CSV table of C-alpha atoms in Angstrom, one decimal:
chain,number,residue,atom,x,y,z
Z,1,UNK,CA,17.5,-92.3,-232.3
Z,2,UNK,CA,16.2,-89.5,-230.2
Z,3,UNK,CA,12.7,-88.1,-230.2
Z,4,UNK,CA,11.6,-84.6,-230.8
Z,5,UNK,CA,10.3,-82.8,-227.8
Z,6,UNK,CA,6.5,-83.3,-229.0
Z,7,UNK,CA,7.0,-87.0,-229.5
Z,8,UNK,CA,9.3,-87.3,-226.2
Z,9,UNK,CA,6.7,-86.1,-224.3
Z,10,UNK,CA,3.7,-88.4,-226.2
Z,11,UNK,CA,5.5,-90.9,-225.1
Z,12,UNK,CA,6.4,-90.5,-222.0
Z,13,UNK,CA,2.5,-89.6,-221.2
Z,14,UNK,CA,2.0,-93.2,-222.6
Z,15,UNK,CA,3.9,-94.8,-220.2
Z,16,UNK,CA,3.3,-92.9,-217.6
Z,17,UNK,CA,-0.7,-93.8,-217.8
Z,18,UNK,CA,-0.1,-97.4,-218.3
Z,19,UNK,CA,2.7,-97.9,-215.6
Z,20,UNK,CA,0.8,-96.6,-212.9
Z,21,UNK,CA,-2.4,-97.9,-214.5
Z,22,UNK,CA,-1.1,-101.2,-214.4
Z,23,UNK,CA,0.1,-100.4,-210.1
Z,24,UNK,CA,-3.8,-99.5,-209.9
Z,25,UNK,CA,-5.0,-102.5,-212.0
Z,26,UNK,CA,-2.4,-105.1,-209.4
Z,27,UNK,CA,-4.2,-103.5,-206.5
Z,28,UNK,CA,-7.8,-103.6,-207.3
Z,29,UNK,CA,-7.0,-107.8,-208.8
Z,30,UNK,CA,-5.2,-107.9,-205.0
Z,31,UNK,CA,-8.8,-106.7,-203.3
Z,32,UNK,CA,-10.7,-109.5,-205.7
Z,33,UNK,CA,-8.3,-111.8,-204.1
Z,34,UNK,CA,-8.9,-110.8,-200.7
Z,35,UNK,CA,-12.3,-111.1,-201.1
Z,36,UNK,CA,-12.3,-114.5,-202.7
Z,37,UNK,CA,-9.9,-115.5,-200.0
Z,38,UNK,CA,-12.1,-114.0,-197.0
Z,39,UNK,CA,-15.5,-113.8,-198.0
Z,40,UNK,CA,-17.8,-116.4,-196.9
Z,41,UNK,CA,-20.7,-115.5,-199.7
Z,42,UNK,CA,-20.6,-118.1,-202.6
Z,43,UNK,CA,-21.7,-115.2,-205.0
Z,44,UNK,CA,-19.0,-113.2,-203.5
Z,45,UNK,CA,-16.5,-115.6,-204.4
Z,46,UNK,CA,-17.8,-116.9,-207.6
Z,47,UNK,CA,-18.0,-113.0,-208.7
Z,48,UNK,CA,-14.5,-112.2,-207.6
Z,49,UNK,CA,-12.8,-115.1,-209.8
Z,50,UNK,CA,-14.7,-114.2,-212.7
Z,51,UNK,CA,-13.9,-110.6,-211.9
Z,52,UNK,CA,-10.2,-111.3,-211.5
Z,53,UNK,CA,-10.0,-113.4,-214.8
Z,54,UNK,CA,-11.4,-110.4,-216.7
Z,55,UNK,CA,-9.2,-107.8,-215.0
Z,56,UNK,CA,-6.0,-109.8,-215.5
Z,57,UNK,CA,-6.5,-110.7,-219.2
Z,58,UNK,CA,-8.2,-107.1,-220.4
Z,59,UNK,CA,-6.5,-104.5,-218.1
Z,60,UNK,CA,-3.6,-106.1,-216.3
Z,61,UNK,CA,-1.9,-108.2,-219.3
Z,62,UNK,CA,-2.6,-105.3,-221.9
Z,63,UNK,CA,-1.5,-102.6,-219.5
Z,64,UNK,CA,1.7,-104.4,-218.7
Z,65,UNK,CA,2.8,-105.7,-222.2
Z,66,UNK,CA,2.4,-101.9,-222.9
Z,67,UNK,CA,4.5,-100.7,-220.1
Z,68,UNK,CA,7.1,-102.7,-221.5
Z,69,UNK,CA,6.9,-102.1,-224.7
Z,70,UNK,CA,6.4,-98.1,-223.6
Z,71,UNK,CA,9.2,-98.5,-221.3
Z,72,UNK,CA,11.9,-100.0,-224.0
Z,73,UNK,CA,10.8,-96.8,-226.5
Z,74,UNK,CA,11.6,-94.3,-224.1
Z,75,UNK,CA,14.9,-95.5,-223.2
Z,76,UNK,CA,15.9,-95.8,-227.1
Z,77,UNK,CA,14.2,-92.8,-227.4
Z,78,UNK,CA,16.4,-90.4,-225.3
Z,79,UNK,CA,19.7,-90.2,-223.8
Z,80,UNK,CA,19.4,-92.7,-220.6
Z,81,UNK,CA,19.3,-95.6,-223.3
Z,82,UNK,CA,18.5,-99.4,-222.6
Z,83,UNK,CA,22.1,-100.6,-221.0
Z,84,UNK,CA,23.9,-97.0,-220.0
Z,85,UNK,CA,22.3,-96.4,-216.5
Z,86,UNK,CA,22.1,-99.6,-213.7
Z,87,UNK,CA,18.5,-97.9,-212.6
Z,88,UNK,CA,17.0,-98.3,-216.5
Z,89,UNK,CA,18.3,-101.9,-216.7
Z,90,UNK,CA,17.4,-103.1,-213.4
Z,91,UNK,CA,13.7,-101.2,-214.3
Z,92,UNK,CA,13.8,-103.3,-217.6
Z,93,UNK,CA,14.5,-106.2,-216.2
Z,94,UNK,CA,12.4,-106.5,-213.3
Z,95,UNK,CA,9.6,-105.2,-215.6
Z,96,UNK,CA,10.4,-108.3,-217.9
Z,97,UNK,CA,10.3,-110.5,-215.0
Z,98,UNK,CA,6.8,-108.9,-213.9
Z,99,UNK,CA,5.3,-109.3,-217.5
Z,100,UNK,CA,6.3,-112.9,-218.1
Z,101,UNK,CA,5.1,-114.5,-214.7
Z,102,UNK,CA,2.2,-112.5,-215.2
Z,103,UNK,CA,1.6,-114.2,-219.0
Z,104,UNK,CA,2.2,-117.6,-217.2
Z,105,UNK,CA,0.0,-117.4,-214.4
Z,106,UNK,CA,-3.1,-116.1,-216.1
Z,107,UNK,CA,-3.9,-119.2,-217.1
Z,108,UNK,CA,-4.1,-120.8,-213.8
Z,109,UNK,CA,-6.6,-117.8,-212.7
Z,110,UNK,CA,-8.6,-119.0,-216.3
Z,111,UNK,CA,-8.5,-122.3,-215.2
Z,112,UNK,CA,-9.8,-121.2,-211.7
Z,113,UNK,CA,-12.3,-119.1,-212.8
Z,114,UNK,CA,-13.7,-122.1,-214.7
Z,115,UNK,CA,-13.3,-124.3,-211.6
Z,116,UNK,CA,-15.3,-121.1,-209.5
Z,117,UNK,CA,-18.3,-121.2,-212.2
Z,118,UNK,CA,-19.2,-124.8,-212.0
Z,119,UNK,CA,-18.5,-125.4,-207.8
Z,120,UNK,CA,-20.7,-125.4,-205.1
Z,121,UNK,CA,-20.2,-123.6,-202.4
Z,122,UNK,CA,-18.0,-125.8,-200.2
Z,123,UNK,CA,-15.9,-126.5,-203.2
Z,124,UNK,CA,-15.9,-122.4,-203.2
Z,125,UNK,CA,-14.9,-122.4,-200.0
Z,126,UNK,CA,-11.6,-124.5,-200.7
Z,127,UNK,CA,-10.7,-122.7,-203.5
Z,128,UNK,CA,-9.2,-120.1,-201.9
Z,129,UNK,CA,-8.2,-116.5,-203.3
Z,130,UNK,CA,-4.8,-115.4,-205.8
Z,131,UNK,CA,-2.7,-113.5,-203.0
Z,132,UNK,CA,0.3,-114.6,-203.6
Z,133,UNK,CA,1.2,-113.4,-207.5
Z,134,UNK,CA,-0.2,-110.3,-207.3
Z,135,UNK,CA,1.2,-108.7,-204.1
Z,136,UNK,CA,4.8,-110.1,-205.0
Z,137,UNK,CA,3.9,-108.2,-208.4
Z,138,UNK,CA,2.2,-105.4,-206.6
Z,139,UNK,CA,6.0,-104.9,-204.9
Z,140,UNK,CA,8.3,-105.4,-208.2
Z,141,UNK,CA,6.0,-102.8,-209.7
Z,142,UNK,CA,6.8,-100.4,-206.9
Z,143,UNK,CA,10.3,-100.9,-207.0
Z,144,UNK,CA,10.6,-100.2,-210.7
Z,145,UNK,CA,8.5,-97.4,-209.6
Z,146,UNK,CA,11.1,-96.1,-206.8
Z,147,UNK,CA,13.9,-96.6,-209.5
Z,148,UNK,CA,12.0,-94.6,-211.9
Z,149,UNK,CA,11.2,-91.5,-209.9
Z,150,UNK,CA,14.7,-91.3,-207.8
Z,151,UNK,CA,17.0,-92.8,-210.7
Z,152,UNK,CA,19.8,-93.6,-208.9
Z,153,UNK,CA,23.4,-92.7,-210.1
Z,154,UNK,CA,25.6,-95.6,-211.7
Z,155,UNK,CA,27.4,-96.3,-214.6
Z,156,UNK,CA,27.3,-99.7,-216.3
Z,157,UNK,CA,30.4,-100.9,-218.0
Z,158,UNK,CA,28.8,-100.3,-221.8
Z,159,UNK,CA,27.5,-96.9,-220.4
Z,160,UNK,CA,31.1,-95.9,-219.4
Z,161,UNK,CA,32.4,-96.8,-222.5
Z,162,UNK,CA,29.7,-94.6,-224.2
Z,163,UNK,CA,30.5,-91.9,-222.1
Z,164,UNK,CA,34.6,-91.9,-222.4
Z,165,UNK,CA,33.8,-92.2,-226.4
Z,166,UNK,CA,31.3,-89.1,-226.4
Z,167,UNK,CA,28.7,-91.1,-227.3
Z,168,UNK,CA,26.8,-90.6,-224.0
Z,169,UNK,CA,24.6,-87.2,-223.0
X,1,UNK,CA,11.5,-96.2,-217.2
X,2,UNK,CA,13.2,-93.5,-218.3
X,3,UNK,CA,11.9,-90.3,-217.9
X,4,UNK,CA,13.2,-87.4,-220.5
X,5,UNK,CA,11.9,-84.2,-218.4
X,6,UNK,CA,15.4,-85.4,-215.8
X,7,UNK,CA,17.4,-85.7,-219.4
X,8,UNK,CA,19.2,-82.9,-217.7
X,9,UNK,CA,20.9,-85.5,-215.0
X,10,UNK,CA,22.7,-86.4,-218.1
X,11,UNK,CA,24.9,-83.4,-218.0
X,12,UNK,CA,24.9,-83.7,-214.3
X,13,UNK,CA,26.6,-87.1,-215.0
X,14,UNK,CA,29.5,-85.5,-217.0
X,15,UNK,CA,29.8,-83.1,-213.8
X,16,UNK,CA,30.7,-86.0,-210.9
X,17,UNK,CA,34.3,-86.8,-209.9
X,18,UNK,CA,35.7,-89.3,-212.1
X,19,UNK,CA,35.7,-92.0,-209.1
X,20,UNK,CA,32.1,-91.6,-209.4
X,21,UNK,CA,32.1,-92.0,-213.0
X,22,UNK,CA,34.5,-94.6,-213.3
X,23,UNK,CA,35.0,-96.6,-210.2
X,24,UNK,CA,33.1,-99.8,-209.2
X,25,UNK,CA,29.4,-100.1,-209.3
X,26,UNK,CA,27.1,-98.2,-206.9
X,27,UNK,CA,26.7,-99.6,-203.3
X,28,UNK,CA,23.1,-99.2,-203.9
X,29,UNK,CA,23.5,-101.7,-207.2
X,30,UNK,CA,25.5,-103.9,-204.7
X,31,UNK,CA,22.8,-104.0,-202.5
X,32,UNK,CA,20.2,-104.6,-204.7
X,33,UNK,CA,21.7,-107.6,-206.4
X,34,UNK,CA,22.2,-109.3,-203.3
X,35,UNK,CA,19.1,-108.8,-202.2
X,36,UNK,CA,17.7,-110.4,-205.4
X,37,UNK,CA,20.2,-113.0,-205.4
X,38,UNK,CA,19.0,-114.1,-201.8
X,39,UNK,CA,15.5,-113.6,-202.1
X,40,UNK,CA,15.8,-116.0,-205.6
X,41,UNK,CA,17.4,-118.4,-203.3
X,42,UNK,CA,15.1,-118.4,-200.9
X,43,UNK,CA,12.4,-119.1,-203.3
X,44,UNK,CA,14.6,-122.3,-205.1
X,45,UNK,CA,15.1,-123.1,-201.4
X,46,UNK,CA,11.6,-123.2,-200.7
X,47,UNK,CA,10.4,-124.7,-203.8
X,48,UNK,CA,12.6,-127.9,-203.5
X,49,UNK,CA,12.5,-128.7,-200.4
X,50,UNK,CA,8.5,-127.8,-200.2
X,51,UNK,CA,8.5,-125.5,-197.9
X,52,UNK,CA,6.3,-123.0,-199.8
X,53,UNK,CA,3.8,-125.6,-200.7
X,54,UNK,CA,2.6,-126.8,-204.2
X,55,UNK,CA,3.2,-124.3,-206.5
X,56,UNK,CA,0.3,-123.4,-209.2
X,57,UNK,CA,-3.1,-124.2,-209.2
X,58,UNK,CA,-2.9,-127.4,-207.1
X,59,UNK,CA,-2.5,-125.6,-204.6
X,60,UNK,CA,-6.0,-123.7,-205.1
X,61,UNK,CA,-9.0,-126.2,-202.9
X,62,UNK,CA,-8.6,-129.1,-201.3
X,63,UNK,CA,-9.2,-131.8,-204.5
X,64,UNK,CA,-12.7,-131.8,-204.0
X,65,UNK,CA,-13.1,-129.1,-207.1
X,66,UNK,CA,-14.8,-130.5,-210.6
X,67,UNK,CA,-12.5,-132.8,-212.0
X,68,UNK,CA,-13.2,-131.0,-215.5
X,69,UNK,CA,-10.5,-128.2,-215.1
X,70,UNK,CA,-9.2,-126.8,-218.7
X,71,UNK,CA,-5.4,-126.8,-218.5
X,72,UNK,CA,-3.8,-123.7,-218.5
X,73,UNK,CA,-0.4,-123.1,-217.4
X,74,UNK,CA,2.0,-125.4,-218.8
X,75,UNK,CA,3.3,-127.5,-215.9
X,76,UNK,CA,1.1,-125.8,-213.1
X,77,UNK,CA,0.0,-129.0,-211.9
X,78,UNK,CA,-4.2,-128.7,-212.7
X,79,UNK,CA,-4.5,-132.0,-212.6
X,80,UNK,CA,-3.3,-132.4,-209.3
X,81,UNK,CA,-6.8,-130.6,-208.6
X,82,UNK,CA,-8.3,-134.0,-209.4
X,83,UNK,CA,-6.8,-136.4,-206.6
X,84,UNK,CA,-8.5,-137.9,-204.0
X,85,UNK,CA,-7.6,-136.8,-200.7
């Protein structure tokens, strides 16, 4: 099921934009968190949770479903494959991982939001920021990304088996 | 993930010694899963014996937020947003 060189390289510009989009979309959610965290200004704070609901569910989720998705094509779609490399599956996986706790948390930050709308500001105040998720995120995503641009050597077992059968390039 | 414009590696692949082809996994794979096998039990470590704190939005203000919070994540504990301190 290899692609053509034109598609190949479609593709590939496809995930490129929306892997490191996502990397930029983690970072700016991380600086709404810091500033609901820090920040002292009830507008401030009210404005970052709104800000960090919108960004996670109409950038971050999108952007991240789409890496995947990207992600999977492209290793169907040429020689590496899905299970043939350690480097691809660990990428997969970890990507997986990233994407699902992402889909689960976002409604906490809904939720939260919600809670941000309605409070005064002492209630604010306790609220607090979203650190946590996105700056363990922020470091999967960089690992996949370190994995992705050095592509460490390593057979798997299936990959092996490929290769002893021709079956690998 | 995979990038196509490296396909080339591929042939590199076929060019190692066979010990690299066909012996045990990478150290570097070694390391990594023990790395992720610790820092996963760390985590279940922390999260049983409380350590890291409430986990989900509970652990968001100090139960003196609007009692009317929509539930979200399954399990996150919103309502514990409600008690009474």
């Amino acid at each position: 099921m290899a692609m053509g060189p034109g598609v190949r390289k479609l593709a590939l510009a496809s995930h490129l934009t929306v892997a490191v989009g996502w990397i930029g979309a983690v970072i700016a959610y991380l600086a709404l968190g810091v500033a609901a965290t820090t920040s002292t200004d009830a507008q401030t704070m009210r404005g970052a949770w709104v800000a960090m609901e919108v960004t996670g569910w109409y950038v971050i989720v999108p952007l991240a479903v789409t890496s995947l998705v990207t992600g999977v094509v492209m290793a169907l779609g040429t020689r590496w494959g899905l299970f043939r490399h350690y480097w691809v599956m660990f990428s997969l996986a970890l990507t997986a991982f990233a994407v699902v706790v992402l889909i689960l948390h976002m409604p906490t930050v809904s939720s939260l939001a919600d809670v941000a709308k309605e409070a005064d500001d002492q209630q604010l105040a306790s609220l607090g920021g979203d650190l946590t998720h996105p700056a363990i995120g922020l470091i999967v995503l960089l690992v996949v990304q370190v994995l992705n641009v050095y592509k460490p050597r390593g057979l798997t077992a299936y990959g092996r088996r490929k290769q002893t059968s021709g079956g690998i390039g | 993930m995979p990038d196509p414009s490296t396909d080339a590696r591929t042939t590199e692949v076929g060019q190692r010694t066979p010990e690299e082809n066909f012996g045990a996994s990478p150290r570097w794979v070694k390391v990594f899963l023990i790395t992720g096998g610790v820092l996963v039990l760390l985590f279940v470590l922390a999260t049983i014996t409380g350590i890291a704190g409430e986990h989900g939005p509970g652990r968001h203000g100090s139960g003196n937020t609007p009692s009317s919070v929509p539930d979200g994540e399954g399990g996150g504990g919103h309502g514990s947003m409600d008690h009474d301190q």
